PDB file of C-alpha atoms and ligand atoms in Angstrom:
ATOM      1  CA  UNK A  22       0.000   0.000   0.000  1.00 71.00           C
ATOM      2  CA  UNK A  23       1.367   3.106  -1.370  1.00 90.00           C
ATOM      3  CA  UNK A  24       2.190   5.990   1.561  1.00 97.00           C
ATOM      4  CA  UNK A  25      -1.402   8.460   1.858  1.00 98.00           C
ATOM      5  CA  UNK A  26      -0.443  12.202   1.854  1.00 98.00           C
ATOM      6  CA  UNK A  27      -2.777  14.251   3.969  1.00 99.00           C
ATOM      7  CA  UNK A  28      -2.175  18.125   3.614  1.00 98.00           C
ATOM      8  CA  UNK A  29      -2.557  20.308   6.223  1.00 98.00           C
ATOM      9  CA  UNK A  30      -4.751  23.141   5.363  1.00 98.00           C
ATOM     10  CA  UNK A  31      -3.867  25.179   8.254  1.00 98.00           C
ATOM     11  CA  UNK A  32      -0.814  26.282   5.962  1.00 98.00           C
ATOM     12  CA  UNK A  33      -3.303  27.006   2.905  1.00 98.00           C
ATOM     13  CA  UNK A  34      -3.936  30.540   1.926  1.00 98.00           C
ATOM     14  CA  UNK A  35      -7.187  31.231   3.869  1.00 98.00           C
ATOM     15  CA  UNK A  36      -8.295  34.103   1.918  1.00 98.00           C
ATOM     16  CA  UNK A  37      -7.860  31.794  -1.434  1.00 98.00           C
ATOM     17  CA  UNK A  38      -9.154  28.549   0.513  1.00 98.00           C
ATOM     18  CA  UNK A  39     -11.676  27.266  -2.055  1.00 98.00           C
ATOM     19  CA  UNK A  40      -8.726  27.336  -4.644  1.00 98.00           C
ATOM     20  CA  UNK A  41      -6.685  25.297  -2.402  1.00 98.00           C
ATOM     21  CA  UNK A  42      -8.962  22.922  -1.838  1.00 98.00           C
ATOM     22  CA  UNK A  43      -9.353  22.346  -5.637  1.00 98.00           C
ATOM     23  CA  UNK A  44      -6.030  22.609  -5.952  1.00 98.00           C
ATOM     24  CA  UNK A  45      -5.859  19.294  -3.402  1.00 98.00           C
ATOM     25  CA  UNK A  46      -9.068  17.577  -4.964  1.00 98.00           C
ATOM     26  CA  UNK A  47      -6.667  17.180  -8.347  1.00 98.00           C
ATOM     27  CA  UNK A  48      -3.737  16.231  -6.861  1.00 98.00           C
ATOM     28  CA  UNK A  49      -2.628  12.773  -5.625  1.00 98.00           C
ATOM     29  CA  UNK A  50      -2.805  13.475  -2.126  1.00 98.00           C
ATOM     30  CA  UNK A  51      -5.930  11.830  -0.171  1.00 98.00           C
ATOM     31  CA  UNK A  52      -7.452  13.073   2.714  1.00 98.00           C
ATOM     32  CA  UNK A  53      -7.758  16.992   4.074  1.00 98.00           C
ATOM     33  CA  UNK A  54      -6.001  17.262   7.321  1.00 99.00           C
ATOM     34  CA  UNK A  55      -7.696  19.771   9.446  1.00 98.00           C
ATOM     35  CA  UNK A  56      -6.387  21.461  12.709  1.00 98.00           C
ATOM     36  CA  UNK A  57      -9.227  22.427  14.847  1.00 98.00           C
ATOM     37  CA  UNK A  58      -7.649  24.131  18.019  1.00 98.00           C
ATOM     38  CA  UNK A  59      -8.826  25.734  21.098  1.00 98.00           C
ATOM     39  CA  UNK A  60      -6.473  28.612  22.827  1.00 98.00           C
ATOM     40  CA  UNK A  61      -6.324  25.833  25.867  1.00 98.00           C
ATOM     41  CA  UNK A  62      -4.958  22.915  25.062  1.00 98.00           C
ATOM     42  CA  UNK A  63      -2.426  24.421  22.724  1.00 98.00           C
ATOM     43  CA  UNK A  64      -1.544  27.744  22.359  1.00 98.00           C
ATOM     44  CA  UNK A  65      -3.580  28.943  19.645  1.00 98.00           C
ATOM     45  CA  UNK A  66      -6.484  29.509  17.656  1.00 98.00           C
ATOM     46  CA  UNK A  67      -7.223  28.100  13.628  1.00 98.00           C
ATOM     47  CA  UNK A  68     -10.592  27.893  12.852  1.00 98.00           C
ATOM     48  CA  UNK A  69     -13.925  26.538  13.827  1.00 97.00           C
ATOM     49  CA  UNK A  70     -17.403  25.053  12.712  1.00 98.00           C
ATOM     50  CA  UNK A  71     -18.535  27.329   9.891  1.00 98.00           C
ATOM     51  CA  UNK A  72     -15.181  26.692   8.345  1.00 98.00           C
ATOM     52  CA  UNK A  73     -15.003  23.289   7.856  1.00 98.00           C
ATOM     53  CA  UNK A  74     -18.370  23.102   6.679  1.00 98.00           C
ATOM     54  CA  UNK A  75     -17.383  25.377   3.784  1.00 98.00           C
ATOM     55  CA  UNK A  76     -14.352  23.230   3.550  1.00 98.00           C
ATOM     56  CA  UNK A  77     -16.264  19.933   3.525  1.00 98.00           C
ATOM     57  CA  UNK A  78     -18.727  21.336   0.385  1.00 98.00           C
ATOM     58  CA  UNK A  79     -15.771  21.537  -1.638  1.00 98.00           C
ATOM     59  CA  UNK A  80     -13.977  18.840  -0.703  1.00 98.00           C
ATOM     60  CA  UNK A  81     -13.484  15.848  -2.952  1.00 98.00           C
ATOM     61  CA  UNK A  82     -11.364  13.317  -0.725  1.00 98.00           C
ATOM     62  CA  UNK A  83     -11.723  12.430   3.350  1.00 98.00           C
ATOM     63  CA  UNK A  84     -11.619  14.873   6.142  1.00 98.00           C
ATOM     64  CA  UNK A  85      -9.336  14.057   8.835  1.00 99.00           C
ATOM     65  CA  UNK A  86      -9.685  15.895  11.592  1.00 98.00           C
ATOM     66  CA  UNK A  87      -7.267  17.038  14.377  1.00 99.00           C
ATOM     67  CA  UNK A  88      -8.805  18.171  17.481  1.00 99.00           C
ATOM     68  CA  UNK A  89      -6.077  19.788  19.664  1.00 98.00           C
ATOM     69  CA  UNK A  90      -8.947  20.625  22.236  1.00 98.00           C
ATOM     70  CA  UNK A  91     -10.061  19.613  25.979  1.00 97.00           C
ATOM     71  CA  UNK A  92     -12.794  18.054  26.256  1.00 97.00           C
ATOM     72  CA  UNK A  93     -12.954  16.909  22.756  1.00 98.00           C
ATOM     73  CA  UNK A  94     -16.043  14.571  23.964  1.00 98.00           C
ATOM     74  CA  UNK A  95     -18.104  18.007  23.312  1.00 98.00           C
ATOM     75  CA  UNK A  96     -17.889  18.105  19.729  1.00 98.00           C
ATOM     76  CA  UNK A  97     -17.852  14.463  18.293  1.00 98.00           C
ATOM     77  CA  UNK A  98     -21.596  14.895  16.843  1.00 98.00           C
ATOM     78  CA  UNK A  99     -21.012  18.098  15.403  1.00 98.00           C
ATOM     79  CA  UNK A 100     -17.861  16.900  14.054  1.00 98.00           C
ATOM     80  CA  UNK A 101     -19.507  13.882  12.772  1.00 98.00           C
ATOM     81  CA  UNK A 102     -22.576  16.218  11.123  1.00 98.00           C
ATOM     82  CA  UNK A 103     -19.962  17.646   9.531  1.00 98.00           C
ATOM     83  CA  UNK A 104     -18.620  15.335   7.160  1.00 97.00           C
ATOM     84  CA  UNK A 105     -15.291  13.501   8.716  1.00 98.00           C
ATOM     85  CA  UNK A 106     -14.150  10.619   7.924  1.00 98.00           C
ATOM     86  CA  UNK A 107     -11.536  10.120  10.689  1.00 98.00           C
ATOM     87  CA  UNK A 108     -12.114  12.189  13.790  1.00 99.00           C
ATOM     88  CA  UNK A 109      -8.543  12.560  15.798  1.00 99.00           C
ATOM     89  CA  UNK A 110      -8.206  13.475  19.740  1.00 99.00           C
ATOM     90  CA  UNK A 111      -5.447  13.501  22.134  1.00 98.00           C
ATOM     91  CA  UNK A 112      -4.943  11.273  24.692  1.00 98.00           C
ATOM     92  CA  UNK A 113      -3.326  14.107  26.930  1.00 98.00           C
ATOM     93  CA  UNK A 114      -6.746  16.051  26.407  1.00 98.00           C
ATOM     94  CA  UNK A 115      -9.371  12.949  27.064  1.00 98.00           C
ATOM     95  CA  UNK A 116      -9.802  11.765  30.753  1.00 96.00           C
ATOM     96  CA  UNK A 117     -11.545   8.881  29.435  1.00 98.00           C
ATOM     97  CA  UNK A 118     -10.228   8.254  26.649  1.00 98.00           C
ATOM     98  CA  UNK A 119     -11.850   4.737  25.857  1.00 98.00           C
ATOM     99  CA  UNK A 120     -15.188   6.366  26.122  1.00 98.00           C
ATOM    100  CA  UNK A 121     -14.299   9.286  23.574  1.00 98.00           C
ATOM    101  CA  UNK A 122     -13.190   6.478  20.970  1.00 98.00           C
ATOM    102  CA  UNK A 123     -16.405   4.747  21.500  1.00 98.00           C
ATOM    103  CA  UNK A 124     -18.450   7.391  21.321  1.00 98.00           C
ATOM    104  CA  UNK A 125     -16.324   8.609  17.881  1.00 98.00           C
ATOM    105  CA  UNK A 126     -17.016   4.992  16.883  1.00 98.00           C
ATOM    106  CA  UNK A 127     -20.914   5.696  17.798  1.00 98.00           C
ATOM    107  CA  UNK A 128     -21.244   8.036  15.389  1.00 98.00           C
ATOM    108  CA  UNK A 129     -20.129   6.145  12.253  1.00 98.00           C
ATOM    109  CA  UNK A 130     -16.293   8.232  11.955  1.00 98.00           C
ATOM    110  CA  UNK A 131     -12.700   6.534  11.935  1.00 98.00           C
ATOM    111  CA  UNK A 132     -11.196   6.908  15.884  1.00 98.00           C
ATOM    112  CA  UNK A 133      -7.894   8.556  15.631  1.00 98.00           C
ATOM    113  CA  UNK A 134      -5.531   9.248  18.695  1.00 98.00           C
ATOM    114  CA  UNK A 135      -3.026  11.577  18.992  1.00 99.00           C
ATOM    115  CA  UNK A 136       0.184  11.552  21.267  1.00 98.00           C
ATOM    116  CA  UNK A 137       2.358  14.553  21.785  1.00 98.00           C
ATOM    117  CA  UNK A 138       5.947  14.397  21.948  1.00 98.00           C
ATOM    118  CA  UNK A 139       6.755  13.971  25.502  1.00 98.00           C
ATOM    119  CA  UNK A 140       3.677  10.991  26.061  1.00 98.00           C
ATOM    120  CA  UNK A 141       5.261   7.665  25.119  1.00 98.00           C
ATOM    121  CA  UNK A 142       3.700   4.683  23.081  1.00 98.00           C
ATOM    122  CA  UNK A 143       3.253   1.942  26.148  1.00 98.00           C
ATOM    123  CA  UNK A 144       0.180   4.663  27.163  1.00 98.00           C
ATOM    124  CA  UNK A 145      -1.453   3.207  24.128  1.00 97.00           C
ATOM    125  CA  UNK A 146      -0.682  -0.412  25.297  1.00 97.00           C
ATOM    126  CA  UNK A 147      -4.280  -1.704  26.276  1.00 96.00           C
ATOM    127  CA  UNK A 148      -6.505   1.041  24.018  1.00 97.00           C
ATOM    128  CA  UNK A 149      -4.609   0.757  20.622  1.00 97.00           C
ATOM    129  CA  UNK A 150      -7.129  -2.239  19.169  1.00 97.00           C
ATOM    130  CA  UNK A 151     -10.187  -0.068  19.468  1.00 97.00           C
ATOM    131  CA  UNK A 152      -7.576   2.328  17.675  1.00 98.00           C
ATOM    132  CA  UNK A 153      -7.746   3.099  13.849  1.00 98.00           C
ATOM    133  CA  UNK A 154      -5.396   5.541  13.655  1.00 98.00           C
ATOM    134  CA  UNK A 155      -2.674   7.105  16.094  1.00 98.00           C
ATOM    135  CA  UNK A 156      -1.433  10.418  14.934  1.00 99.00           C
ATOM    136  CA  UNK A 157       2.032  10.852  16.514  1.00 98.00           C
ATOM    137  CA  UNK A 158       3.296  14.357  16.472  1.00 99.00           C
ATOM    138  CA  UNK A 159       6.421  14.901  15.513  1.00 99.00           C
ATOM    139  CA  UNK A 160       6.291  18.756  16.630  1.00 98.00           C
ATOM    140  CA  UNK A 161       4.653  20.285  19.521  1.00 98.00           C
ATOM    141  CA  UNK A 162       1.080  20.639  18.611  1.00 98.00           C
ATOM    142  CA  UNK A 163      -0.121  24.304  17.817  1.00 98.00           C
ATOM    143  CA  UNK A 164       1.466  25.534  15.129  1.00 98.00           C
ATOM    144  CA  UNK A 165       2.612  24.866  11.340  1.00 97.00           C
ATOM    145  CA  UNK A 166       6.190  25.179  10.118  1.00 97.00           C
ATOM    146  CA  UNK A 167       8.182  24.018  12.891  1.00 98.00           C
ATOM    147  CA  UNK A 168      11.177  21.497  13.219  1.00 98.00           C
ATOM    148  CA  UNK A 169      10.878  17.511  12.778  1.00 98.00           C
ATOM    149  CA  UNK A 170      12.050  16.205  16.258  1.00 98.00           C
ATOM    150  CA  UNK A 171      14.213  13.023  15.479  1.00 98.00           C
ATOM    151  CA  UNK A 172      12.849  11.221  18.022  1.00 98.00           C
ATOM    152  CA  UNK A 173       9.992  10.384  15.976  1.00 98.00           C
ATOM    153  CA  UNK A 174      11.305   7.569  13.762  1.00 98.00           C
ATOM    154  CA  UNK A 175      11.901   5.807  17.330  1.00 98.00           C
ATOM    155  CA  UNK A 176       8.138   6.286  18.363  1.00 98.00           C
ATOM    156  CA  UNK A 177       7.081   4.877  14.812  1.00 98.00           C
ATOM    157  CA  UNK A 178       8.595   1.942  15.343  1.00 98.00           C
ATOM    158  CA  UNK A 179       7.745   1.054  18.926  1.00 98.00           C
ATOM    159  CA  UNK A 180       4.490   1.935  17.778  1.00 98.00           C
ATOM    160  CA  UNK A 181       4.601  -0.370  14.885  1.00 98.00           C
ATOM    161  CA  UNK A 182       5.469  -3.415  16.929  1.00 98.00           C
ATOM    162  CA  UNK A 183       2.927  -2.772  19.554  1.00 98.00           C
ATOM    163  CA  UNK A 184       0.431  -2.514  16.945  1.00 98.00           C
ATOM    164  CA  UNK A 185       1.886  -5.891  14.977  1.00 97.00           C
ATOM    165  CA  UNK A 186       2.184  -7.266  18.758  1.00 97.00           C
ATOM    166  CA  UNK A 187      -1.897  -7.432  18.879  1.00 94.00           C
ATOM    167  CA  UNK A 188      -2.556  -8.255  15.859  1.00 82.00           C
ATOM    168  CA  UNK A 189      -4.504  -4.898  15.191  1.00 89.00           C
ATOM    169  CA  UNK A 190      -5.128  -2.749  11.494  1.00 93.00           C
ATOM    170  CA  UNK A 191      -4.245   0.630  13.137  1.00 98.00           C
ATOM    171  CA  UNK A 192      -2.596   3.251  11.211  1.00 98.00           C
ATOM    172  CA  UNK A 193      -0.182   5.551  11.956  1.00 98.00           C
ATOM    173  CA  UNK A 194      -0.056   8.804  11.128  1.00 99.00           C
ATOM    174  CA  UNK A 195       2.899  11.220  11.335  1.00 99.00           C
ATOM    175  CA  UNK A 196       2.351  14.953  11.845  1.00 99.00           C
ATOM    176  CA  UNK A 197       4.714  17.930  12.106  1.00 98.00           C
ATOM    177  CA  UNK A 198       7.497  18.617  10.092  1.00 98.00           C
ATOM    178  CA  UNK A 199       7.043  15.975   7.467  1.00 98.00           C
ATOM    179  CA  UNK A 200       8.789  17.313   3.658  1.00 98.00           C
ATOM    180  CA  UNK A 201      11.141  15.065   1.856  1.00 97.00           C
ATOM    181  CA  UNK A 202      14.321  14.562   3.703  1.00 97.00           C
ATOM    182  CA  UNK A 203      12.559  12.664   6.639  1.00 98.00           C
ATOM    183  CA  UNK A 204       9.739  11.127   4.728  1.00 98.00           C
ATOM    184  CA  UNK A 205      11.499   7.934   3.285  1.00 98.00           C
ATOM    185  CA  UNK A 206      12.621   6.700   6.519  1.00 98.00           C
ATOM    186  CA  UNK A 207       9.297   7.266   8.447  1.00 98.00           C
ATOM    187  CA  UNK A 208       7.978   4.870   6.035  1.00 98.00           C
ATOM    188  CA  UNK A 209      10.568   2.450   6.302  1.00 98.00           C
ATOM    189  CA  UNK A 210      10.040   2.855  10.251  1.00 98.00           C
ATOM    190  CA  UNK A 211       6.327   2.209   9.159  1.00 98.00           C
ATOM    191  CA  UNK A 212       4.577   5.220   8.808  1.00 98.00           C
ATOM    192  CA  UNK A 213       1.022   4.810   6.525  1.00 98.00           C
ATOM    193  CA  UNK A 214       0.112   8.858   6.754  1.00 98.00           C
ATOM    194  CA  UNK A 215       2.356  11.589   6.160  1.00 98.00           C
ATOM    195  CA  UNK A 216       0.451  14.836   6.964  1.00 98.00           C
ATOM    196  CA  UNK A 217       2.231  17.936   5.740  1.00 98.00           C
ATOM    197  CA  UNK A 218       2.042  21.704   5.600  1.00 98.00           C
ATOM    198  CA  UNK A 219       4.315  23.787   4.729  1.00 98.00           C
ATOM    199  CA  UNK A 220       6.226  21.555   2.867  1.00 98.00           C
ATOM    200  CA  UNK A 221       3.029  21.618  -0.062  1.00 98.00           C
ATOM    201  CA  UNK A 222       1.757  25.029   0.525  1.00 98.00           C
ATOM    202  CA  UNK A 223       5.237  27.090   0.775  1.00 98.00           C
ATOM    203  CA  UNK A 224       6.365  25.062  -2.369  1.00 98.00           C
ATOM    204  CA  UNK A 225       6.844  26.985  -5.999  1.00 98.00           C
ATOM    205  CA  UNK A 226       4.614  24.029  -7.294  1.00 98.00           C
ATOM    206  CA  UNK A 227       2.231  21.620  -4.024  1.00 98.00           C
ATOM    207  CA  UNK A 228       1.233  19.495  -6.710  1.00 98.00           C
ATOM    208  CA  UNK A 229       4.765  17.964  -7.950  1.00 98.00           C
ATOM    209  CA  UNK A 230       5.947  17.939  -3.659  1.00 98.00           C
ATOM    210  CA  UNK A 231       2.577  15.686  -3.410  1.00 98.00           C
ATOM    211  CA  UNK A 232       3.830  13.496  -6.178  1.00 97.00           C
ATOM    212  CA  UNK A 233       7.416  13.794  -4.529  1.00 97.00           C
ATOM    213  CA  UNK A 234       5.692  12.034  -0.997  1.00 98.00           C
ATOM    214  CA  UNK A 235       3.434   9.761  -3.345  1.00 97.00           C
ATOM    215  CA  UNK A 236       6.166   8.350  -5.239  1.00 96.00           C
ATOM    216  CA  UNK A 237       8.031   7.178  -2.112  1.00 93.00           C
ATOM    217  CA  UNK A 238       7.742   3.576  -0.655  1.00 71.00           C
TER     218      UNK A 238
HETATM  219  C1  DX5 B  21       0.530  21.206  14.254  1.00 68.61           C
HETATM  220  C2  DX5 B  21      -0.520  20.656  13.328  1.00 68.61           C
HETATM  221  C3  DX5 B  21       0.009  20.173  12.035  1.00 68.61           C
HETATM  222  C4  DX5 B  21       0.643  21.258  11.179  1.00 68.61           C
HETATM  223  C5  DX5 B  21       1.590  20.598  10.226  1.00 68.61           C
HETATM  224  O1  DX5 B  21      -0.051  21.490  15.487  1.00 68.61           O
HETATM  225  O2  DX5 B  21      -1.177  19.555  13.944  1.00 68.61           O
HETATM  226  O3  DX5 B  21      -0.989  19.486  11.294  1.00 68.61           O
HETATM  227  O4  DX5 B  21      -0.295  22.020  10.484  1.00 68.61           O
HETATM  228  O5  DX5 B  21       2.222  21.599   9.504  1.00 68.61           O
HETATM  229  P1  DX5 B  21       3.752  21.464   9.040  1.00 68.61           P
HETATM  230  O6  DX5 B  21       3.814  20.329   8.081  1.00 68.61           O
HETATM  231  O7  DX5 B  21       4.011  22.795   8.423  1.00 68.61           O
HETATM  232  O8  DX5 B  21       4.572  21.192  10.273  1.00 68.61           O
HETATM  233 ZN1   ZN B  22      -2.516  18.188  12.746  1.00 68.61          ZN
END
């Protein structure tokens, strides 16, 4: 299975963001990775409700969405009303976090997890088969455009042999920092989703650093 390339629309141009959507429905990538965050959980604000709806009517492929919010238990349905496919919350941000997968699960969406730098992979030792997808970041969540920590290729592979280990489908996702120097060997460490800003939006041309991420494996 080839690598999936999820841009991150939080480093689209948001007063041309119905052209950069189209621009993503004809390339190869294949899901929208969205950033929904709170002012609390991390420090900073993207966007909210109204947003993504306008997103999700132009939208041709998945919507994956990140919630770096507390509480995230609050918004499944809307979320869910919304359109997403694959509905992502933290486990530093979920007291209970079995019943926020479950209740994701409920509501016909994908249950995606995501652990911060500092939270290590044994956390996800008894919840990761109710787990479809675990989002490890690879920066500190908040903001695009900021520095790959190396650690990362580590994580993916303890990840990868907890997830072989019980026999579960899980996939993992990789999110901050991603662009071609690092990409290659967090697939060989056994990363399935690359998500990636800057590294499509800041380019001359996003569609041939897609191809680029698409061609690798
Ligand atoms: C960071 C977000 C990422 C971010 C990735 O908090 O979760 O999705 O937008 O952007 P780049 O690829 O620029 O690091
Ligand atoms: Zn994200």
């Amino acid at each position: 299975m080839s690598v999936k390339v999820a841009p991150s629309i939080l480093a689209a141009d948001f007063g041309n963001l119905e052209r950069d959507i189209k621009m993503i429905n004809s390339s190869k990538a294949d899901w929208f990775h969205l950033d929904i965050m709170d002012g609390l959980f991390v420090p900073n604000i993207s966007f909210g409700m109204p947003v993504v709806e306008s997103i999700s009517k132009v939208a041709s492929k998945p919507l994956d969405i990140h919630l770096m919010i507390m509480e995230p238990d609050r918004y499944i349905e809307i979320f869910s009303n919304l359109g997403t496919k694959i509905l992502t919350v933290h486990y530093e941000a979920c007291n209970h976090l079995h019943r926020s997968i479950q209740k994701i699960k409920d509501y016909g969406m994908k249950a995606g997890v995501a652990l911060n730098p500092h939270s290590n992979i044994n956390l996800l030792a008894d919840a990761i088969v109710d787990i479809d997808l675990v989002c490890l970041m690879a920066v500190n969540p908040g903001f695009g455009g900021q520095t790959f920590i190396e650690n990362t290729y580590n994580k993916v592979r303890e990840l990868k042999q907890l997830i072989d280990d019980k026999n579960n489908r899980c996939l993992i996702e990789i999110d901050g920092g991603v662009n071609d120097i690092n990409a290659n060997e967090l697939i060989s460490c056994g990363a399935d989703v690359l998500v990636t800003g800057n590294y499509i939006f800041s380019a001359p041309d996003p569609l041939i650093n897609i191809e680029k991420l698409k061609s690798l494996n």
